[in-house]
PDB file of C-alpha atoms in Angstrom:
ATOM      1  CA  MET L 549      -0.002   0.000   0.002  1.00  0.00           C
ATOM      2  CA  LEU L 550       0.990   3.595  -0.584  1.00  0.00           C
ATOM      3  CA  LEU L 551       0.970   6.433   1.955  1.00  0.00           C
ATOM      4  CA  VAL L 552       0.631   9.881   0.423  1.00  0.00           C
ATOM      5  CA  CYS L 553       1.254  13.087   2.372  1.00  0.00           C
ATOM      6  CA  ASP L 554       0.631  16.706   1.354  1.00  0.00           C
ATOM      7  CA  ILE L 555       2.185  19.290   3.703  1.00  0.00           C
ATOM      8  CA  GLY L 556       0.342  22.606   3.385  1.00  0.00           C
ATOM      9  CA  ASN L 557       0.535  25.875   5.249  1.00  0.00           C
ATOM     10  CA  SER L 558      -2.614  25.147   7.280  1.00  0.00           C
ATOM     11  CA  ASN L 559      -2.982  21.358   7.175  1.00  0.00           C
ATOM     12  CA  ILE L 560      -1.023  18.164   6.581  1.00  0.00           C
ATOM     13  CA  VAL L 561      -3.202  15.693   4.666  1.00  0.00           C
ATOM     14  CA  PHE L 562      -2.516  11.935   4.560  1.00  0.00           C
ATOM     15  CA  GLY L 563      -4.053   9.246   2.403  1.00  0.00           C
ATOM     16  CA  ILE L 564      -3.639   5.479   2.036  1.00  0.00           C
ATOM     17  CA  TYR L 565      -3.991   3.898  -1.394  1.00  0.00           C
ATOM     18  CA  ASP L 566      -4.398   0.264  -2.327  1.00  0.00           C
ATOM     19  CA  GLY L 567      -3.640   0.437  -6.039  1.00  0.00           C
ATOM     20  CA  SER L 568      -5.798   3.239  -7.429  1.00  0.00           C
ATOM     21  CA  GLU L 569      -8.331   3.101  -4.570  1.00  0.00           C
ATOM     22  CA  LEU L 570      -8.161   5.701  -1.798  1.00  0.00           C
ATOM     23  CA  LEU L 571      -8.959   3.701   1.310  1.00  0.00           C
ATOM     24  CA  SER L 572      -8.838   6.524   3.823  1.00  0.00           C
ATOM     25  CA  SER L 573      -7.594  10.041   4.407  1.00  0.00           C
ATOM     26  CA  TRP L 574      -7.084  12.297   7.404  1.00  0.00           C
ATOM     27  CA  ARG L 575      -5.466  15.597   8.324  1.00  0.00           C
ATOM     28  CA  LEU L 576      -3.390  17.256  11.003  1.00  0.00           C
ATOM     29  CA  THR L 577      -2.905  20.952  11.680  1.00  0.00           C
ATOM     30  CA  SER L 578       0.413  22.255  10.360  1.00  0.00           C
ATOM     31  CA  ARG L 579       2.492  23.359  13.353  1.00  0.00           C
ATOM     32  CA  LEU L 580       5.979  24.707  12.689  1.00  0.00           C
ATOM     33  CA  ASN L 581       7.000  24.365  16.339  1.00  0.00           C
ATOM     34  CA  ALA L 582       5.868  20.733  16.707  1.00  0.00           C
ATOM     35  CA  THR L 583       8.697  18.233  17.176  1.00  0.00           C
ATOM     36  CA  VAL L 584       9.223  14.994  15.302  1.00  0.00           C
ATOM     37  CA  ASP L 585       8.131  13.117  18.438  1.00  0.00           C
ATOM     38  CA  GLU L 586       4.901  15.080  18.628  1.00  0.00           C
ATOM     39  CA  TYR L 587       4.129  14.408  14.982  1.00  0.00           C
ATOM     40  CA  LEU L 588       4.996  10.727  15.562  1.00  0.00           C
ATOM     41  CA  VAL L 589       2.341  10.507  18.253  1.00  0.00           C
ATOM     42  CA  MET L 590      -0.304  12.372  16.240  1.00  0.00           C
ATOM     43  CA  ALA L 591       0.323  10.643  12.945  1.00  0.00           C
ATOM     44  CA  GLY L 592       0.842   7.245  14.572  1.00  0.00           C
ATOM     45  CA  THR L 593      -2.454   7.421  16.426  1.00  0.00           C
ATOM     46  CA  LEU L 594      -4.335   8.281  13.254  1.00  0.00           C
ATOM     47  CA  LEU L 595      -2.487   5.622  11.268  1.00  0.00           C
ATOM     48  CA  ASP L 596      -3.538   3.065  13.899  1.00  0.00           C
ATOM     49  CA  ARG L 597      -7.159   4.135  13.465  1.00  0.00           C
ATOM     50  CA  GLN L 598      -6.850   3.562   9.720  1.00  0.00           C
ATOM     51  CA  ASP L 599      -5.313   0.143  10.333  1.00  0.00           C
ATOM     52  CA  GLY L 600      -2.335   1.240   8.278  1.00  0.00           C
ATOM     53  CA  HIS L 601       0.567  -0.098  10.350  1.00  0.00           C
ATOM     54  CA  GLY L 602       2.493  -2.911   8.708  1.00  0.00           C
ATOM     55  CA  ARG L 603       0.680  -2.667   5.389  1.00  0.00           C
ATOM     56  CA  ILE L 604       2.387   0.384   3.876  1.00  0.00           C
ATOM     57  CA  SER L 605       5.357  -0.345   1.656  1.00  0.00           C
ATOM     58  CA  ASP L 606       5.811   3.003  -0.128  1.00  0.00           C
ATOM     59  CA  ALA L 607       5.277   6.713   0.509  1.00  0.00           C
ATOM     60  CA  ILE L 608       5.374  10.070  -1.253  1.00  0.00           C
ATOM     61  CA  ILE L 609       5.380  13.636   0.087  1.00  0.00           C
ATOM     62  CA  SER L 610       4.705  17.055  -1.383  1.00  0.00           C
ATOM     63  CA  SER L 611       5.402  20.149   0.725  1.00  0.00           C
ATOM     64  CA  VAL L 612       5.131  23.921   0.517  1.00  0.00           C
ATOM     65  CA  VAL L 613       6.464  24.317   4.073  1.00  0.00           C
ATOM     66  CA  PRO L 614      10.235  23.651   4.007  1.00  0.00           C
ATOM     67  CA  PRO L 615      10.739  23.422   7.803  1.00  0.00           C
ATOM     68  CA  LEU L 616       8.144  20.662   8.095  1.00  0.00           C
ATOM     69  CA  LEU L 617       9.447  18.456   5.266  1.00  0.00           C
ATOM     70  CA  PRO L 618      12.333  16.803   7.184  1.00  0.00           C
ATOM     71  CA  LYS L 619      10.103  16.249  10.211  1.00  0.00           C
ATOM     72  CA  LEU L 620       7.357  14.463   8.270  1.00  0.00           C
ATOM     73  CA  ARG L 621       9.891  12.560   6.215  1.00  0.00           C
ATOM     74  CA  SER L 622      11.366  11.205   9.455  1.00  0.00           C
ATOM     75  CA  VAL L 623       7.897  10.479  10.861  1.00  0.00           C
ATOM     76  CA  ILE L 624       6.863   8.452   7.804  1.00  0.00           C
ATOM     77  CA  LEU L 625      10.118   6.535   7.742  1.00  0.00           C
ATOM     78  CA  GLN L 626       9.812   5.644  11.444  1.00  0.00           C
ATOM     79  CA  LEU L 627       6.137   4.665  11.232  1.00  0.00           C
ATOM     80  CA  THR L 628       6.237   2.660   8.008  1.00  0.00           C
ATOM     81  CA  GLY L 629       9.867   1.831   7.248  1.00  0.00           C
ATOM     82  CA  ALA L 630       9.361   3.396   3.796  1.00  0.00           C
ATOM     83  CA  GLU L 631      11.729   6.134   2.588  1.00  0.00           C
ATOM     84  CA  PRO L 632       9.260   8.617   1.021  1.00  0.00           C
ATOM     85  CA  LEU L 633       9.693  10.049  -2.457  1.00  0.00           C
ATOM     86  CA  VAL L 634       9.681  13.878  -2.210  1.00  0.00           C
ATOM     87  CA  VAL L 635       8.113  15.818  -5.076  1.00  0.00           C
ATOM     88  CA  GLY L 636      10.626  18.365  -6.321  1.00  0.00           C
ATOM     89  CA  PRO L 637      13.080  19.189  -9.078  1.00  0.00           C
ATOM     90  CA  GLY L 638      13.879  16.049 -11.042  1.00  0.00           C
ATOM     91  CA  THR L 639      10.640  14.276 -10.150  1.00  0.00           C
ATOM     92  CA  LYS L 640       8.895  12.826 -13.220  1.00  0.00           C
ATOM     93  CA  THR L 641       5.517  14.519 -13.560  1.00  0.00           C
ATOM     94  CA  GLY L 642       4.770  14.312 -17.267  1.00  0.00           C
ATOM     95  CA  LEU L 643       4.300  18.095 -17.407  1.00  0.00           C
ATOM     96  CA  ASP L 644       6.003  20.637 -19.664  1.00  0.00           C
ATOM     97  CA  ILE L 645       6.353  23.415 -17.078  1.00  0.00           C
ATOM     98  CA  GLN L 646       6.458  26.843 -18.707  1.00  0.00           C
ATOM     99  CA  TYR L 647       7.106  28.872 -15.534  1.00  0.00           C
ATOM    100  CA  GLU L 648      10.159  31.117 -15.989  1.00  0.00           C
ATOM    101  CA  ASP L 649      11.756  29.307 -13.068  1.00  0.00           C
ATOM    102  CA  PRO L 650      10.030  25.910 -12.591  1.00  0.00           C
ATOM    103  CA  ARG L 651      11.539  25.641  -9.103  1.00  0.00           C
ATOM    104  CA  GLN L 652       9.220  28.456  -7.970  1.00  0.00           C
ATOM    105  CA  VAL L 653       6.030  26.492  -8.640  1.00  0.00           C
ATOM    106  CA  GLY L 654       4.614  25.049  -5.427  1.00  0.00           C
ATOM    107  CA  ALA L 655       4.685  21.244  -5.361  1.00  0.00           C
ATOM    108  CA  ASP L 656       0.980  21.179  -4.534  1.00  0.00           C
ATOM    109  CA  ARG L 657       0.161  23.097  -7.745  1.00  0.00           C
ATOM    110  CA  ILE L 658       2.128  20.653  -9.863  1.00  0.00           C
ATOM    111  CA  VAL L 659       0.497  17.695  -8.137  1.00  0.00           C
ATOM    112  CA  ASN L 660      -2.962  19.180  -8.684  1.00  0.00           C
ATOM    113  CA  ALA L 661      -2.230  19.737 -12.367  1.00  0.00           C
ATOM    114  CA  VAL L 662      -1.122  16.121 -12.835  1.00  0.00           C
ATOM    115  CA  ALA L 663      -4.337  14.863 -11.232  1.00  0.00           C
ATOM    116  CA  ALA L 664      -6.564  17.264 -13.130  1.00  0.00           C
ATOM    117  CA  ILE L 665      -5.095  16.208 -16.481  1.00  0.00           C
ATOM    118  CA  GLU L 666      -5.689  12.540 -15.696  1.00  0.00           C
ATOM    119  CA  ARG L 667      -9.294  13.132 -14.681  1.00  0.00           C
ATOM    120  CA  HIS L 668     -10.408  15.774 -17.173  1.00  0.00           C
ATOM    121  CA  GLY L 669      -7.736  16.410 -19.812  1.00  0.00           C
ATOM    122  CA  PRO L 670      -6.470  19.805 -20.996  1.00  0.00           C
ATOM    123  CA  PRO L 671      -7.196  22.619 -21.460  1.00  0.00           C
ATOM    124  CA  LEU L 672      -8.153  23.131 -17.849  1.00  0.00           C
ATOM    125  CA  ILE L 673      -8.002  25.520 -14.933  1.00  0.00           C
ATOM    126  CA  ALA L 674      -7.601  24.057 -11.421  1.00  0.00           C
ATOM    127  CA  VAL L 675      -8.642  26.361  -8.598  1.00  0.00           C
ATOM    128  CA  ASP L 676      -7.387  25.402  -5.132  1.00  0.00           C
ATOM    129  CA  PHE L 677      -9.066  27.121  -2.163  1.00  0.00           C
ATOM    130  CA  GLY L 678      -6.256  26.705   0.359  1.00  0.00           C
ATOM    131  CA  THR L 679      -4.363  29.109   2.591  1.00  0.00           C
ATOM    132  CA  ALA L 680      -3.830  30.945  -0.690  1.00  0.00           C
ATOM    133  CA  THR L 681      -6.305  30.586  -3.530  1.00  0.00           C
ATOM    134  CA  THR L 682      -4.442  29.459  -6.656  1.00  0.00           C
ATOM    135  CA  PHE L 683      -5.410  29.114 -10.285  1.00  0.00           C
ATOM    136  CA  ASP L 684      -3.346  26.752 -12.422  1.00  0.00           C
ATOM    137  CA  VAL L 685      -3.670  26.732 -16.202  1.00  0.00           C
ATOM    138  CA  VAL L 686      -2.861  23.612 -18.220  1.00  0.00           C
ATOM    139  CA  LEU L 687      -2.895  23.574 -22.004  1.00  0.00           C
ATOM    140  CA  ALA L 688      -2.637  20.639 -24.413  1.00  0.00           C
ATOM    141  CA  PRO L 689      -0.462  18.627 -24.585  1.00  0.00           C
ATOM    142  CA  ASN L 690       0.184  18.665 -20.820  1.00  0.00           C
ATOM    143  CA  VAL L 691       1.700  22.148 -20.811  1.00  0.00           C
ATOM    144  CA  TYR L 692       1.673  23.763 -17.363  1.00  0.00           C
ATOM    145  CA  LEU L 693       1.432  27.411 -18.400  1.00  0.00           C
ATOM    146  CA  GLY L 694       1.335  29.154 -15.021  1.00  0.00           C
ATOM    147  CA  GLY L 695      -1.405  30.698 -12.951  1.00  0.00           C
ATOM    148  CA  ILE L 696      -2.647  33.195 -10.411  1.00  0.00           C
ATOM    149  CA  ILE L 697      -2.149  33.464  -6.639  1.00  0.00           C
ATOM    150  CA  ILE L 698      -4.408  35.502  -4.363  1.00  0.00           C
ATOM    151  CA  PRO L 699      -5.040  35.561  -0.577  1.00  0.00           C
ATOM    152  CA  GLY L 700      -7.191  32.668   0.561  1.00  0.00           C
ATOM    153  CA  ILE L 701     -10.632  32.935   2.086  1.00  0.00           C
ATOM    154  CA  THR L 702      -9.463  32.333   5.670  1.00  0.00           C
ATOM    155  CA  ILE L 703      -6.636  34.871   5.345  1.00  0.00           C
ATOM    156  CA  SER L 704      -9.081  37.446   3.955  1.00  0.00           C
ATOM    157  CA  LEU L 705     -11.578  36.845   6.754  1.00  0.00           C
ATOM    158  CA  ASP L 706      -8.927  37.007   9.463  1.00  0.00           C
ATOM    159  CA  SER L 707      -7.528  40.235   7.996  1.00  0.00           C
ATOM    160  CA  LEU L 708     -10.984  41.781   7.861  1.00  0.00           C
ATOM    161  CA  VAL L 709     -11.662  41.036  11.518  1.00  0.00           C
ATOM    162  CA  SER L 710      -8.222  41.932  12.817  1.00  0.00           C
ATOM    163  CA  ARG L 711      -8.047  45.270  11.013  1.00  0.00           C
ATOM    164  CA  THR L 712     -11.506  46.538  11.874  1.00  0.00           C
ATOM    165  CA  ALA L 713     -12.891  47.566  15.256  1.00  0.00           C
ATOM    166  CA  LYS L 714     -16.460  46.322  15.090  1.00  0.00           C
ATOM    167  CA  LEU L 715     -16.700  43.573  12.503  1.00  0.00           C
ATOM    168  CA  PRO L 716     -17.179  40.138  14.130  1.00  0.00           C
ATOM    169  CA  LYS L 717     -15.582  36.856  13.246  1.00  0.00           C
ATOM    170  CA  VAL L 718     -18.127  34.714  11.384  1.00  0.00           C
ATOM    171  CA  GLU L 719     -18.357  31.101  10.298  1.00  0.00           C
ATOM    172  CA  LEU L 720     -18.939  30.826   6.550  1.00  0.00           C
ATOM    173  CA  SER L 721     -22.251  29.289   5.623  1.00  0.00           C
ATOM    174  CA  HIS L 722     -24.638  29.643   2.700  1.00  0.00           C
ATOM    175  CA  VAL L 723     -26.479  32.893   2.110  1.00  0.00           C
ATOM    176  CA  GLU L 724     -29.781  33.126   0.245  1.00  0.00           C
ATOM    177  CA  ARG L 725     -29.355  36.641  -1.049  1.00  0.00           C
ATOM    178  CA  ILE L 726     -26.571  38.957  -2.190  1.00  0.00           C
ATOM    179  CA  VAL L 727     -27.620  41.990  -0.164  1.00  0.00           C
ATOM    180  CA  GLY L 728     -27.085  41.135   3.497  1.00  0.00           C
ATOM    181  CA  ARG L 729     -29.573  42.401   6.116  1.00  0.00           C
ATOM    182  CA  ASN L 730     -27.205  42.104   9.076  1.00  0.00           C
ATOM    183  CA  THR L 731     -23.467  42.256   9.584  1.00  0.00           C
ATOM    184  CA  SER L 732     -22.864  38.484   9.625  1.00  0.00           C
ATOM    185  CA  GLU L 733     -24.903  37.942   6.479  1.00  0.00           C
ATOM    186  CA  SER L 734     -23.190  40.873   4.743  1.00  0.00           C
ATOM    187  CA  ILE L 735     -19.740  39.433   5.491  1.00  0.00           C
ATOM    188  CA  ARG L 736     -20.729  35.945   4.407  1.00  0.00           C
ATOM    189  CA  SER L 737     -22.272  37.284   1.191  1.00  0.00           C
ATOM    190  CA  GLY L 738     -19.179  39.312   0.486  1.00  0.00           C
ATOM    191  CA  MET L 739     -16.864  36.360   0.952  1.00  0.00           C
ATOM    192  CA  LEU L 740     -18.955  33.794  -0.932  1.00  0.00           C
ATOM    193  CA  ASN L 741     -20.483  35.869  -3.708  1.00  0.00           C
ATOM    194  CA  GLY L 742     -17.274  37.895  -3.964  1.00  0.00           C
ATOM    195  CA  THR L 743     -15.075  34.815  -4.259  1.00  0.00           C
ATOM    196  CA  GLY L 744     -17.435  33.231  -6.792  1.00  0.00           C
ATOM    197  CA  ALA L 745     -17.479  36.416  -8.886  1.00  0.00           C
ATOM    198  CA  LEU L 746     -13.676  36.660  -8.629  1.00  0.00           C
ATOM    199  CA  VAL L 747     -13.316  33.075  -9.907  1.00  0.00           C
ATOM    200  CA  ASP L 748     -15.672  33.742 -12.809  1.00  0.00           C
ATOM    201  CA  GLU L 749     -14.011  36.985 -13.856  1.00  0.00           C
ATOM    202  CA  LEU L 750     -10.458  35.629 -13.653  1.00  0.00           C
ATOM    203  CA  VAL L 751     -11.449  32.500 -15.622  1.00  0.00           C
ATOM    204  CA  ASP L 752     -13.118  34.719 -18.228  1.00  0.00           C
ATOM    205  CA  ARG L 753      -9.930  36.826 -18.544  1.00  0.00           C
ATOM    206  CA  ILE L 754      -7.719  33.720 -18.818  1.00  0.00           C
ATOM    207  CA  CYS L 755      -9.994  32.354 -21.551  1.00  0.00           C
ATOM    208  CA  GLU L 756      -9.833  35.635 -23.442  1.00  0.00           C
ATOM    209  CA  GLU L 757      -6.053  35.906 -23.166  1.00  0.00           C
ATOM    210  CA  GLN L 758      -5.322  32.278 -24.073  1.00  0.00           C
ATOM    211  CA  GLN L 759      -8.216  31.751 -26.496  1.00  0.00           C
ATOM    212  CA  ILE L 760      -9.364  28.590 -24.749  1.00  0.00           C
ATOM    213  CA  GLU L 761     -12.568  27.193 -23.280  1.00  0.00           C
ATOM    214  CA  PRO L 762     -11.237  25.017 -20.469  1.00  0.00           C
ATOM    215  CA  THR L 763     -12.686  22.647 -17.955  1.00  0.00           C
ATOM    216  CA  VAL L 764     -12.719  24.412 -14.563  1.00  0.00           C
ATOM    217  CA  LEU L 765     -12.390  22.322 -11.429  1.00  0.00           C
ATOM    218  CA  ALA L 766     -12.002  23.255  -7.789  1.00  0.00           C
ATOM    219  CA  THR L 767     -10.388  21.647  -4.770  1.00  0.00           C
ATOM    220  CA  GLY L 768      -9.517  22.701  -1.229  1.00  0.00           C
ATOM    221  CA  GLY L 769     -11.506  23.235   1.912  1.00  0.00           C
ATOM    222  CA  PHE L 770     -13.947  25.841   0.544  1.00  0.00           C
ATOM    223  CA  ALA L 771     -14.429  24.398  -2.924  1.00  0.00           C
ATOM    224  CA  GLU L 772     -17.821  22.806  -2.289  1.00  0.00           C
ATOM    225  CA  LEU L 773     -19.142  25.978  -0.610  1.00  0.00           C
ATOM    226  CA  VAL L 774     -17.905  28.405  -3.269  1.00  0.00           C
ATOM    227  CA  ARG L 775     -19.153  26.214  -6.124  1.00  0.00           C
ATOM    228  CA  ASP L 776     -22.720  27.395  -5.526  1.00  0.00           C
ATOM    229  CA  TYR L 777     -21.673  31.021  -6.094  1.00  0.00           C
ATOM    230  CA  SER L 778     -19.685  30.479  -9.311  1.00  0.00           C
ATOM    231  CA  ARG L 779     -21.040  29.864 -12.792  1.00  0.00           C
ATOM    232  CA  ARG L 780     -17.623  28.718 -14.020  1.00  0.00           C
ATOM    233  CA  ILE L 781     -16.726  25.905 -11.593  1.00  0.00           C
ATOM    234  CA  GLN L 782     -17.810  22.633 -13.223  1.00  0.00           C
ATOM    235  CA  PHE L 783     -16.333  20.000 -10.927  1.00  0.00           C
ATOM    236  CA  VAL L 784     -15.259  19.773  -7.279  1.00  0.00           C
ATOM    237  CA  GLU L 785     -12.429  17.302  -6.594  1.00  0.00           C
ATOM    238  CA  PRO L 786     -11.842  17.069  -2.815  1.00  0.00           C
ATOM    239  CA  ASP L 787      -9.033  14.488  -3.121  1.00  0.00           C
ATOM    240  CA  LEU L 788      -7.292  16.032  -6.136  1.00  0.00           C
ATOM    241  CA  THR L 789      -3.894  16.480  -4.454  1.00  0.00           C
ATOM    242  CA  LEU L 790      -3.852  12.964  -2.987  1.00  0.00           C
ATOM    243  CA  HIS L 791      -4.758  11.539  -6.402  1.00  0.00           C
ATOM    244  CA  GLY L 792      -1.951  13.511  -8.040  1.00  0.00           C
ATOM    245  CA  LEU L 793       0.566  12.235  -5.516  1.00  0.00           C
ATOM    246  CA  ARG L 794      -0.381   8.659  -6.306  1.00  0.00           C
ATOM    247  CA  LEU L 795       0.020   9.305 -10.057  1.00  0.00           C
ATOM    248  CA  ILE L 796       3.435  10.900  -9.570  1.00  0.00           C
ATOM    249  CA  TRP L 797       4.595   8.007  -7.397  1.00  0.00           C
ATOM    250  CA  GLU L 798       3.586   5.580 -10.144  1.00  0.00           C
ATOM    251  CA  ARG L 799       5.599   7.549 -12.691  1.00  0.00           C
ATOM    252  CA  ASN L 800       8.706   7.427 -10.535  1.00  0.00           C
ATOM    253  CA  LYS L 801       8.682   3.924  -9.089  1.00  0.00           C
TER     254      LYS L 801
END
């Protein structure tokens, strides 16, 4: 079995694959100050719950948080005995990366592009609602063109609350109308309708610039919620990054 691990700025997501089937997945909060021993306890407990001990023979990691990479690499090696493959320069992805400096592209964005191609085919735009919201543009044949990076929904909400005197912290949930009738509803409408409109407008501009009509898919924690406020998002793929890690491992084994 294969253990996949995506280290993000907010969460560390694990998955266990048996062939092409995702058996289970779980997440931990990303904590820069956590020790290897602390991560061993947290990850080991969750791995026990998934009945993963003793059955994992291989592992792969992608990371956008350099200080956490050696810690999780050590954790996986100690828990499974498998030396994980780390996605980075030299890893076979099957992509023609057109970034001016390919080393600057986050590993998660490359992994998402690989998975999106396999599931939908180019041209496509993958939107990831993570700590940052990213747009990744893939053209035929498997050309990773580049993308867009903007502050994520949580960052935007936190900034709004911390930089204003009276606006409250709210939990995002669906709104039935655009014009809010109270402060909470107004903030939720702004975040959800605003994010949906932003996605639609940026996709429209990409299409105009590149002369394409792409498949648009979304992933990340807010993808399902934002989908209802966007006319452009066609598919939501909650396990896109895990799927991409499995594909990259297969191309490098």
